[in-house]
């Protein structure tokens, strides 16, 4: 302790400060190194989970005594990196009630003596759970609920629209995602194919805002309602417009033409039944066909049993009925057929009459133009609409605007590529600790170098030796101070 005290007393104020800072830096580096070596790195086991799914997975992890961490308000579960794949496969085969419901594993431990009503309820629950899992596997779906309305079947129950099985599906879509009409129809067909006696039009699909993604069923199957008819019109117009724009862009260049198509769809459903009678044919001119009934009066039959085509004399009468052929043909036209197409094209460059006629032929072949159906077409150049004096300025402005639009579109396409990839949960904390450890080590090295430099500088300086003149002056000052104290004490006495 004496040596430590002597060493501390021998240090100056800057050296003491540097020594204390160096000790603190060494301790911090040691603690950081121990944490870095002994810490546990976590990886993502599952992410984007609901509260119910997270609770089920956490219960399974606690049962198997596996360490875990929760992130993202409980929607992300982290486990040690070396156990991620092992635990994930183990939970996949554990038959956990994930995605908000149970499936047919409900019947794995069937109780003895269960009533028939309980069996039906469990079957409905299992069927709803399996459909929930299947629909929830879609990329656009974040959560889903399925409800089945299965009426009781009985011998004396009336079969009608009210007794049909129905289903409803509620979807919670991921942010920025939406379902197309084909995907919605696919969900309807999936439910209809999985549940007995359920038709696709009896399946209602809703989103998280309560908006129906399916049209109201009713009428003849396949007959579109107003909303679905408008969607069909828009799809046909987009399809034909995309084909026409591709042709015009390849011909005149991108942004040098404008094309719009209006389609009128026939929403009527017609049923035509044709019935015709096929005549009886015979090679010898006699009636032929299947004998339905025959009656003969008068003279008895010939012993051979053959009938003569002509009645013999003697008053014998024969009445023979033949069945002729019959054909019935029924033709049903599906609604949604194209009734009329209206095409409008504007080209941002001058066109003469011959070029306009050729362009009309190209446009007609691209969209399926049929004049007999009543289709109309209007093709003009920009100078025909605005006049020869304004066409140049308008063309230049339009080209500049199109260039800016193309640049903006390219920027929008490049932005996702420039964005850094999303980091998995847990890596931000590791990066922060790694940066802090590096900064601590650099600070420790700097403090140690400064401390060594100060010690070296102090060792080079010779110890101060008081001069003789200084000692004499100090002695005189002390003697004068003592005399003043003695004089003051004498005066007070």
Coordinates of C-alpha atoms in Angstrom, one line a residue:
X1 CA 0.0 0.0 0.0
X2 CA 2.9 2.3 0.7
X3 CA 4.3 1.8 -2.7
X4 CA 0.9 2.5 -4.3
X5 CA 0.6 5.6 -2.2
X6 CA 4.0 6.8 -3.1
X7 CA 3.3 6.1 -6.8
X8 CA 0.0 8.1 -6.6
X9 CA 1.7 11.0 -4.8
X10 CA 4.5 11.1 -7.3
X11 CA 1.9 11.6 -10.2
X12 CA 0.8 15.0 -11.2
X13 CA -2.8 16.1 -11.8
X14 CA -2.8 15.3 -15.5
X15 CA -1.1 11.9 -14.9
X16 CA -3.7 11.0 -12.3
X17 CA -6.6 12.0 -14.6
X18 CA -5.1 9.9 -17.4
X19 CA -4.5 6.9 -15.1
X20 CA -8.1 7.0 -13.8
X21 CA -9.4 7.3 -17.4
X22 CA -7.2 4.4 -18.5
X23 CA -8.4 2.2 -15.7
X24 CA -12.0 2.9 -16.6
X25 CA -11.4 2.2 -20.3
X26 CA -9.6 -1.1 -19.5
X27 CA -12.5 -2.2 -17.3
X28 CA -15.1 -1.2 -19.9
X29 CA -13.1 -3.1 -22.6
X30 CA -12.9 -6.2 -20.4
X31 CA -16.7 -6.1 -19.7
X32 CA -17.4 -5.6 -23.4
X33 CA -15.1 -8.5 -24.4
X34 CA -16.7 -10.8 -21.8
X35 CA -20.2 -9.9 -23.1
X36 CA -19.1 -10.3 -26.7
X37 CA -17.7 -13.8 -26.0
X38 CA -20.5 -15.1 -23.8
X39 CA -23.5 -13.4 -25.4
X40 CA -26.2 -15.5 -27.3
X41 CA -27.0 -14.5 -30.9
X42 CA -30.7 -14.8 -31.7
X43 CA -32.3 -15.5 -35.1
X44 CA -35.9 -15.1 -36.3
X45 CA -38.0 -18.2 -35.8
X46 CA -41.3 -16.7 -37.0
X47 CA -42.5 -13.2 -37.8
X48 CA -45.8 -11.5 -38.5
X49 CA -47.7 -13.7 -36.1
X50 CA -51.0 -12.9 -34.5
X51 CA -51.3 -12.8 -30.7
X52 CA -53.0 -16.2 -30.6
X53 CA -50.3 -17.8 -32.7
X54 CA -47.5 -16.2 -30.7
X55 CA -49.1 -17.5 -27.4
X56 CA -49.3 -21.0 -28.8
X57 CA -45.6 -21.0 -30.0
X58 CA -44.3 -19.5 -26.8
X59 CA -46.2 -22.1 -24.8
X60 CA -44.5 -24.8 -26.8
X61 CA -41.1 -23.3 -26.4
X62 CA -41.5 -23.0 -22.6
X63 CA -42.7 -26.6 -22.5
X64 CA -39.5 -27.7 -24.2
X65 CA -37.4 -25.3 -22.2
X66 CA -36.0 -23.4 -25.2
X67 CA -34.8 -19.9 -24.7
X68 CA -36.6 -17.2 -26.7
X69 CA -37.1 -13.5 -27.1
X70 CA -40.1 -11.4 -28.3
X71 CA -39.7 -8.6 -30.7
X72 CA -42.1 -6.3 -32.7
X73 CA -44.9 -6.2 -30.0
X74 CA -44.9 -10.0 -29.8
X75 CA -45.3 -10.6 -33.5
X76 CA -41.7 -11.8 -34.0
X77 CA -40.2 -14.7 -32.0
X78 CA -36.4 -15.1 -31.7
X79 CA -34.4 -18.1 -30.7
X80 CA -30.7 -18.8 -30.6
X81 CA -29.1 -19.0 -34.1
X82 CA -28.0 -22.5 -33.8
X83 CA -31.5 -23.8 -32.9
X84 CA -33.6 -21.8 -35.5
X85 CA -34.0 -24.5 -38.1
X86 CA -34.3 -27.4 -35.6
X87 CA -37.0 -25.6 -33.5
X88 CA -38.8 -24.5 -36.7
X89 CA -39.1 -28.1 -38.0
X90 CA -40.0 -29.4 -34.6
X91 CA -42.9 -26.9 -34.2
X92 CA -44.0 -27.6 -37.8
X93 CA -44.7 -31.2 -36.8
X94 CA -46.1 -30.5 -33.4
X95 CA -49.7 -29.8 -34.8
X96 CA -50.0 -26.5 -33.0
X97 CA -53.4 -24.7 -33.4
X98 CA -51.9 -21.9 -35.5
X99 CA -53.6 -19.3 -37.6
X100 CA -56.5 -18.9 -35.2
X101 CA -58.1 -22.3 -35.3
X102 CA -57.7 -26.1 -35.0
X103 CA -58.0 -28.5 -37.9
X104 CA -58.7 -32.2 -38.1
X105 CA -56.2 -32.9 -35.4
X106 CA -59.2 -32.2 -33.1
X107 CA -60.2 -35.8 -33.7
X108 CA -56.8 -37.3 -32.7
X109 CA -58.0 -37.7 -29.1
X110 CA -61.6 -38.5 -29.5
X111 CA -63.5 -39.0 -26.3
X112 CA -65.6 -42.1 -25.8
X113 CA -69.3 -41.5 -25.5
X114 CA -69.4 -38.2 -27.4
X115 CA -72.9 -37.4 -28.8
X116 CA -73.7 -37.1 -32.4
X117 CA -74.3 -33.3 -32.0
X118 CA -70.8 -32.8 -30.5
X119 CA -69.3 -34.8 -33.3
X120 CA -71.0 -32.5 -35.9
X121 CA -69.8 -29.4 -34.1
X122 CA -66.2 -30.7 -33.9
X123 CA -66.4 -31.6 -37.6
X124 CA -67.5 -28.1 -38.5
X125 CA -64.8 -26.5 -36.3
X126 CA -62.2 -28.7 -37.9
X127 CA -63.4 -27.9 -41.4
X128 CA -63.4 -24.1 -40.7
X129 CA -59.8 -24.4 -39.2
X130 CA -58.5 -26.3 -42.3
X131 CA -60.0 -23.7 -44.6
X132 CA -58.6 -20.9 -42.5
X133 CA -55.1 -22.3 -42.7
X134 CA -55.3 -22.9 -46.5
X135 CA -56.6 -19.4 -47.3
X136 CA -54.1 -17.8 -44.8
X137 CA -51.3 -19.3 -46.8
X138 CA -51.9 -16.8 -49.6
X139 CA -49.2 -14.1 -49.9
X140 CA -51.7 -11.2 -49.8
X141 CA -53.6 -12.5 -46.7
X142 CA -52.4 -11.6 -43.2
X143 CA -55.3 -13.2 -41.3
X144 CA -58.6 -14.9 -42.1
X145 CA -61.7 -16.3 -40.5
X146 CA -64.1 -18.8 -42.1
X147 CA -67.7 -19.4 -41.0
X148 CA -69.8 -22.3 -42.4
X149 CA -73.6 -22.4 -42.2
X150 CA -74.5 -26.1 -42.6
X151 CA -78.2 -26.8 -42.3
X152 CA -79.4 -30.0 -40.7
X153 CA -80.3 -32.7 -43.2
X154 CA -83.5 -34.6 -42.6
X155 CA -85.9 -36.9 -44.5
X156 CA -88.9 -34.5 -44.2
X157 CA -87.0 -31.2 -44.5
X158 CA -87.9 -29.1 -47.5
X159 CA -85.0 -28.6 -49.9
X160 CA -84.8 -25.0 -51.0
X161 CA -82.7 -21.9 -51.1
X162 CA -83.0 -21.4 -47.4
X163 CA -81.8 -24.9 -46.7
X164 CA -78.6 -24.7 -48.8
X165 CA -75.2 -24.7 -47.1
X166 CA -73.4 -21.3 -47.2
X167 CA -70.1 -20.0 -46.2
X168 CA -68.5 -16.6 -45.4
X169 CA -64.8 -15.7 -45.5
X170 CA -63.3 -12.6 -43.8
X171 CA -59.9 -11.5 -44.9
X172 CA -57.3 -9.2 -43.4
X173 CA -55.0 -8.2 -46.2
X174 CA -51.4 -7.1 -45.7
X175 CA -50.7 -3.4 -46.0
X176 CA -50.6 -2.3 -49.7
X177 CA -51.9 -5.7 -51.0
X178 CA -55.2 -6.5 -52.7
X179 CA -56.9 -9.5 -54.2
X180 CA -57.7 -9.7 -57.9
X181 CA -61.1 -11.0 -59.2
X182 CA -59.4 -14.3 -60.2
X183 CA -58.1 -14.8 -56.6
X184 CA -61.5 -14.0 -55.1
X185 CA -63.1 -16.5 -57.4
X186 CA -60.4 -19.0 -56.5
X187 CA -61.3 -18.7 -52.8
X188 CA -65.0 -19.2 -53.6
X189 CA -64.2 -22.3 -55.6
X190 CA -61.9 -23.6 -52.9
X191 CA -64.5 -23.3 -50.2
X192 CA -67.2 -24.8 -52.5
X193 CA -65.0 -27.8 -53.3
X194 CA -64.1 -28.4 -49.7
X195 CA -67.6 -28.2 -48.1
X196 CA -70.4 -30.4 -49.3
X197 CA -73.5 -28.8 -50.9
X198 CA -71.9 -25.4 -51.1
X199 CA -71.9 -23.6 -54.4
X200 CA -69.4 -20.9 -55.4
X201 CA -72.0 -18.2 -55.5
X202 CA -73.1 -19.0 -52.0
X203 CA -69.6 -18.1 -50.6
X204 CA -69.3 -14.4 -49.5
X205 CA -65.8 -12.9 -49.2
X206 CA -65.2 -9.7 -47.2
X207 CA -62.1 -7.6 -46.4
X208 CA -61.0 -6.0 -43.2
X209 CA -63.0 -2.9 -44.0
X210 CA -66.3 -4.9 -44.4
X211 CA -66.4 -4.4 -48.1
X212 CA -67.7 -7.4 -50.1
X213 CA -65.2 -8.7 -52.7
X214 CA -67.8 -10.9 -54.3
X215 CA -71.0 -9.9 -56.0
X216 CA -74.4 -10.8 -54.5
X217 CA -75.6 -14.2 -55.7
X218 CA -78.9 -14.4 -57.4
X219 CA -80.7 -15.2 -60.6
X220 CA -79.3 -17.6 -63.1
X221 CA -75.8 -18.9 -62.4
X222 CA -73.3 -17.0 -64.4
X223 CA -75.4 -13.9 -64.9
X224 CA -73.3 -10.9 -63.9
X225 CA -74.6 -8.1 -61.7
X226 CA -74.0 -4.4 -62.3
X227 CA -70.6 -4.4 -60.4
X228 CA -69.3 -7.5 -62.0
X229 CA -70.5 -6.4 -65.4
X230 CA -68.6 -3.1 -65.0
X231 CA -65.5 -5.0 -64.0
X232 CA -65.8 -7.2 -67.0
X233 CA -66.1 -4.1 -69.3
X234 CA -63.0 -2.6 -67.7
X235 CA -61.0 -5.8 -68.1
X236 CA -61.8 -6.1 -71.8
X237 CA -61.0 -2.4 -72.4
X238 CA -57.7 -2.8 -70.6
X239 CA -56.8 -5.9 -72.6
X240 CA -57.6 -4.5 -76.0
X241 CA -56.1 -1.1 -75.1
X242 CA -52.8 -2.8 -74.1
X243 CA -52.7 -4.7 -77.4
X244 CA -53.3 -1.5 -79.4
X245 CA -50.8 0.6 -77.4
X246 CA -48.1 -2.0 -78.0
X247 CA -48.7 -1.9 -81.7
X248 CA -48.7 2.0 -81.8
X249 CA -45.6 2.3 -79.6
X250 CA -43.6 -0.1 -81.7
X251 CA -44.7 1.8 -84.8
X252 CA -44.4 5.5 -83.9
X253 CA -42.4 5.3 -80.6
X254 CA -43.3 5.4 -77.0
X255 CA -45.5 8.3 -76.0
X256 CA -46.2 9.5 -79.6
X257 CA -49.8 8.2 -79.8
X258 CA -52.9 8.1 -77.7
X259 CA -55.4 5.2 -77.9
X260 CA -58.6 4.7 -76.0
X261 CA -61.2 1.9 -76.4
X262 CA -64.8 1.8 -75.3
X263 CA -66.5 -1.6 -75.2
X264 CA -70.2 -2.2 -74.9
X265 CA -70.9 -5.7 -73.5
X266 CA -74.1 -7.6 -73.9
X267 CA -75.4 -8.4 -70.5
X268 CA -78.5 -10.3 -71.7
X269 CA -78.6 -14.1 -71.4
X270 CA -80.6 -15.8 -74.1
X271 CA -81.7 -19.4 -74.4
X272 CA -82.8 -20.8 -77.9
X273 CA -84.5 -24.2 -78.2
X274 CA -84.9 -25.8 -81.6
X275 CA -87.0 -28.9 -82.2
X276 CA -87.1 -30.6 -85.5
X277 CA -88.7 -33.9 -86.8
X278 CA -86.5 -36.3 -88.7
X279 CA -88.3 -37.9 -91.7
X280 CA -88.4 -41.6 -92.1
X281 CA -86.2 -42.9 -94.9
X282 CA -86.6 -46.1 -96.9
X283 CA -84.6 -47.4 -99.8
X284 CA -87.7 -48.8 -101.5
X285 CA -90.0 -45.8 -100.9
X286 CA -92.0 -47.5 -98.1
X287 CA -92.3 -46.1 -94.6
X288 CA -89.4 -47.2 -92.3
X289 CA -88.8 -46.8 -88.7
X290 CA -89.7 -48.5 -85.4
X291 CA -93.2 -50.0 -85.3
X292 CA -95.0 -48.6 -82.3
X293 CA -98.5 -50.2 -82.9
X294 CA -100.2 -52.2 -85.6
X295 CA -103.8 -53.3 -85.9
X296 CA -105.3 -55.6 -88.6
X297 CA -109.0 -56.5 -89.3
X298 CA -110.6 -58.8 -91.8
X299 CA -108.9 -61.9 -93.2
X300 CA -106.5 -63.6 -90.9
X301 CA -102.7 -63.4 -91.4
X302 CA -100.8 -65.4 -93.9
X303 CA -99.5 -68.6 -92.3
X304 CA -95.9 -67.3 -92.8
X305 CA -96.7 -64.3 -90.5
X306 CA -95.5 -61.7 -93.1
X307 CA -97.6 -58.7 -93.7
X308 CA -98.3 -57.6 -97.2
X309 CA -97.6 -53.9 -98.0
X310 CA -100.9 -53.6 -99.8
X311 CA -104.2 -54.7 -98.4
X312 CA -105.6 -57.7 -100.3
X313 CA -109.0 -58.1 -101.6
X314 CA -111.7 -59.4 -99.4
X315 CA -112.0 -56.4 -97.0
X316 CA -108.9 -56.9 -94.8
X317 CA -107.7 -53.7 -93.1
X318 CA -104.3 -53.0 -91.5
X319 CA -103.3 -50.0 -89.4
X320 CA -99.5 -49.6 -88.6
X321 CA -98.0 -46.8 -86.6
X322 CA -94.3 -45.9 -87.0
X323 CA -92.1 -43.7 -84.7
X324 CA -90.1 -41.1 -86.6
X325 CA -86.9 -39.4 -85.5
X326 CA -86.9 -36.2 -83.3
X327 CA -84.1 -33.8 -82.5
X328 CA -84.1 -31.0 -79.8
X329 CA -81.3 -28.5 -79.8
X330 CA -80.9 -25.9 -77.0
X331 CA -78.4 -23.0 -77.3
X332 CA -77.6 -20.8 -74.3
X333 CA -75.6 -17.6 -74.9
X334 CA -73.4 -16.6 -72.0
X335 CA -73.7 -12.9 -71.0
X336 CA -70.6 -10.7 -71.4
X337 CA -70.2 -10.9 -75.1
X338 CA -68.9 -7.9 -77.0
X339 CA -71.8 -5.9 -78.6
X340 CA -69.8 -3.0 -80.0
X341 CA -66.3 -1.5 -79.9
X342 CA -65.5 2.1 -80.2
X343 CA -61.8 3.0 -81.0
X344 CA -60.2 6.5 -80.8
X345 CA -56.6 7.0 -81.8
X346 CA -54.6 10.3 -81.9
X347 CA -51.1 10.3 -83.4
X348 CA -48.7 13.1 -82.5
X349 CA -47.2 13.4 -86.0
X350 CA -48.6 14.4 -89.4
X351 CA -50.4 11.7 -91.4
X352 CA -51.6 11.8 -95.0
X353 CA -54.7 10.1 -96.2
X354 CA -52.8 6.9 -97.3
X355 CA -51.1 6.5 -94.0
X356 CA -54.3 7.0 -92.2
X357 CA -56.0 4.3 -94.1
X358 CA -53.2 1.8 -93.5
X359 CA -53.2 2.7 -89.8
X360 CA -57.0 2.0 -89.7
X361 CA -56.3 -1.5 -91.1
X362 CA -53.7 -2.2 -88.5
X363 CA -55.9 -0.9 -85.6
X364 CA -58.9 -3.0 -86.9
X365 CA -56.8 -6.1 -87.0
X366 CA -55.4 -5.4 -83.5
X367 CA -58.7 -5.0 -81.7
X368 CA -61.0 -7.2 -83.7
X369 CA -62.9 -4.5 -85.4
X370 CA -66.2 -5.6 -87.1
X371 CA -68.1 -3.0 -89.0
X372 CA -71.1 -5.3 -89.4
X373 CA -71.5 -5.3 -85.7
X374 CA -71.7 -1.6 -85.5
X375 CA -68.1 -0.8 -84.4
X376 CA -66.8 2.7 -84.9
X377 CA -63.2 4.0 -85.3
X378 CA -61.7 7.5 -85.3
X379 CA -58.1 8.0 -86.2
X380 CA -56.6 11.5 -86.5
X381 CA -53.2 13.2 -86.3
X382 CA -52.4 16.0 -84.0
X383 CA -52.3 18.6 -86.8
X384 CA -55.7 17.6 -87.9
X385 CA -57.1 18.4 -84.5
X386 CA -55.2 21.5 -83.4
X387 CA -54.2 22.8 -86.8
X388 CA -50.9 23.0 -88.7
X389 CA -49.6 26.1 -86.7
X390 CA -50.1 24.6 -83.3
X391 CA -49.0 21.0 -84.0
X392 CA -45.3 21.7 -83.7
X393 CA -45.5 23.4 -80.3
X394 CA -47.9 20.8 -79.0
X395 CA -45.8 17.9 -80.2
X396 CA -42.7 19.4 -78.6
X397 CA -44.5 20.0 -75.3
X398 CA -46.0 16.5 -75.4
X399 CA -42.7 14.9 -76.1
X400 CA -41.1 16.9 -73.2
X401 CA -43.9 15.9 -70.9
X402 CA -43.6 12.2 -71.9
X403 CA -39.9 12.4 -71.3
X404 CA -40.5 13.7 -67.8
X405 CA -43.1 11.0 -67.3
X406 CA -40.7 8.3 -68.5
X407 CA -37.9 9.7 -66.2
X408 CA -40.3 9.7 -63.2
X409 CA -41.3 6.2 -64.0
X410 CA -37.7 5.1 -64.3
X411 CA -37.0 6.8 -60.9
X412 CA -39.9 5.0 -59.4
X413 CA -38.6 1.7 -60.7
X414 CA -35.1 2.4 -59.5
X415 CA -36.0 3.5 -56.0
X416 CA -36.8 -0.1 -54.7
X417 CA -33.4 -1.2 -56.1
X418 CA -31.6 1.5 -54.2
X419 CA -33.2 0.8 -50.9
X420 CA -31.1 -1.3 -48.6
X421 CA -32.5 -4.8 -47.9
X422 CA -34.5 -5.1 -44.7
X423 CA -32.4 -6.4 -41.8
X424 CA -33.8 -9.3 -39.8
X425 CA -34.9 -8.7 -36.3
X426 CA -32.0 -8.8 -33.8
X427 CA -29.2 -7.6 -36.2
X428 CA -29.7 -3.9 -35.3
X429 CA -28.8 -4.7 -31.7
X430 CA -25.7 -6.8 -32.7
X431 CA -24.5 -4.0 -35.0
X432 CA -24.9 -1.4 -32.2
X433 CA -22.9 -3.5 -29.8
X434 CA -20.2 -4.2 -32.4
X435 CA -19.9 -0.5 -33.1
X436 CA -19.7 0.3 -29.3
X437 CA -17.0 -2.3 -28.8
X438 CA -14.9 -1.0 -31.6
X439 CA -15.2 2.6 -30.3
X440 CA -14.2 1.4 -26.8
X441 CA -11.1 -0.4 -28.1
X442 CA -10.0 2.7 -30.1
X443 CA -10.6 5.0 -27.0
X444 CA -8.6 2.6 -24.8
X445 CA -5.7 2.6 -27.2
X446 CA -5.7 6.4 -27.4
X447 CA -5.8 6.7 -23.6
X448 CA -3.0 4.3 -23.1
X449 CA -0.8 6.1 -25.6
X450 CA -1.5 9.4 -24.0
X451 CA -0.7 8.0 -20.5
X452 CA 2.5 6.5 -21.8
X453 CA 3.5 9.7 -23.4
X454 CA 2.9 11.7 -20.2
X455 CA 4.9 9.2 -18.1
X456 CA 7.8 9.3 -20.5
X457 CA 7.8 13.1 -20.5
X458 CA 7.7 13.2 -16.7
X459 CA 10.6 10.8 -16.4
X460 CA 12.8 12.9 -18.7
X461 CA 12.4 16.1 -16.6
X462 CA 15.0 16.4 -13.7
X463 CA 13.7 16.9 -10.2
X464 CA 13.6 20.6 -9.2
X465 CA 16.4 21.7 -6.9
X466 CA 15.8 24.8 -4.9
X467 CA 18.4 27.5 -5.4
X468 CA 20.3 29.0 -2.4
X469 CA 18.9 32.5 -3.0
X470 CA 15.5 31.2 -2.9
X471 CA 16.0 29.5 0.4
X472 CA 17.4 32.6 2.0
X473 CA 14.5 34.7 0.8
X474 CA 12.1 32.2 2.1
X475 CA 13.8 32.1 5.5
X476 CA 13.7 35.9 5.7
X477 CA 9.9 35.8 4.9
X478 CA 9.3 33.3 7.7
X479 CA 11.3 35.2 10.2
X480 CA 9.4 38.5 9.4
X481 CA 6.1 36.7 9.7
X482 CA 7.1 35.3 13.1
X483 CA 8.1 38.7 14.3
X484 CA 4.8 40.2 13.2
X485 CA 3.0 37.5 15.1
X486 CA 5.0 38.1 18.2
X487 CA 4.5 41.9 18.0
X488 CA 0.8 41.5 17.6
X489 CA 0.6 39.1 20.6
X490 CA 2.6 41.7 22.8
X491 CA 0.2 44.5 21.9
X492 CA -2.8 42.4 22.8
X493 CA -1.4 41.6 26.3

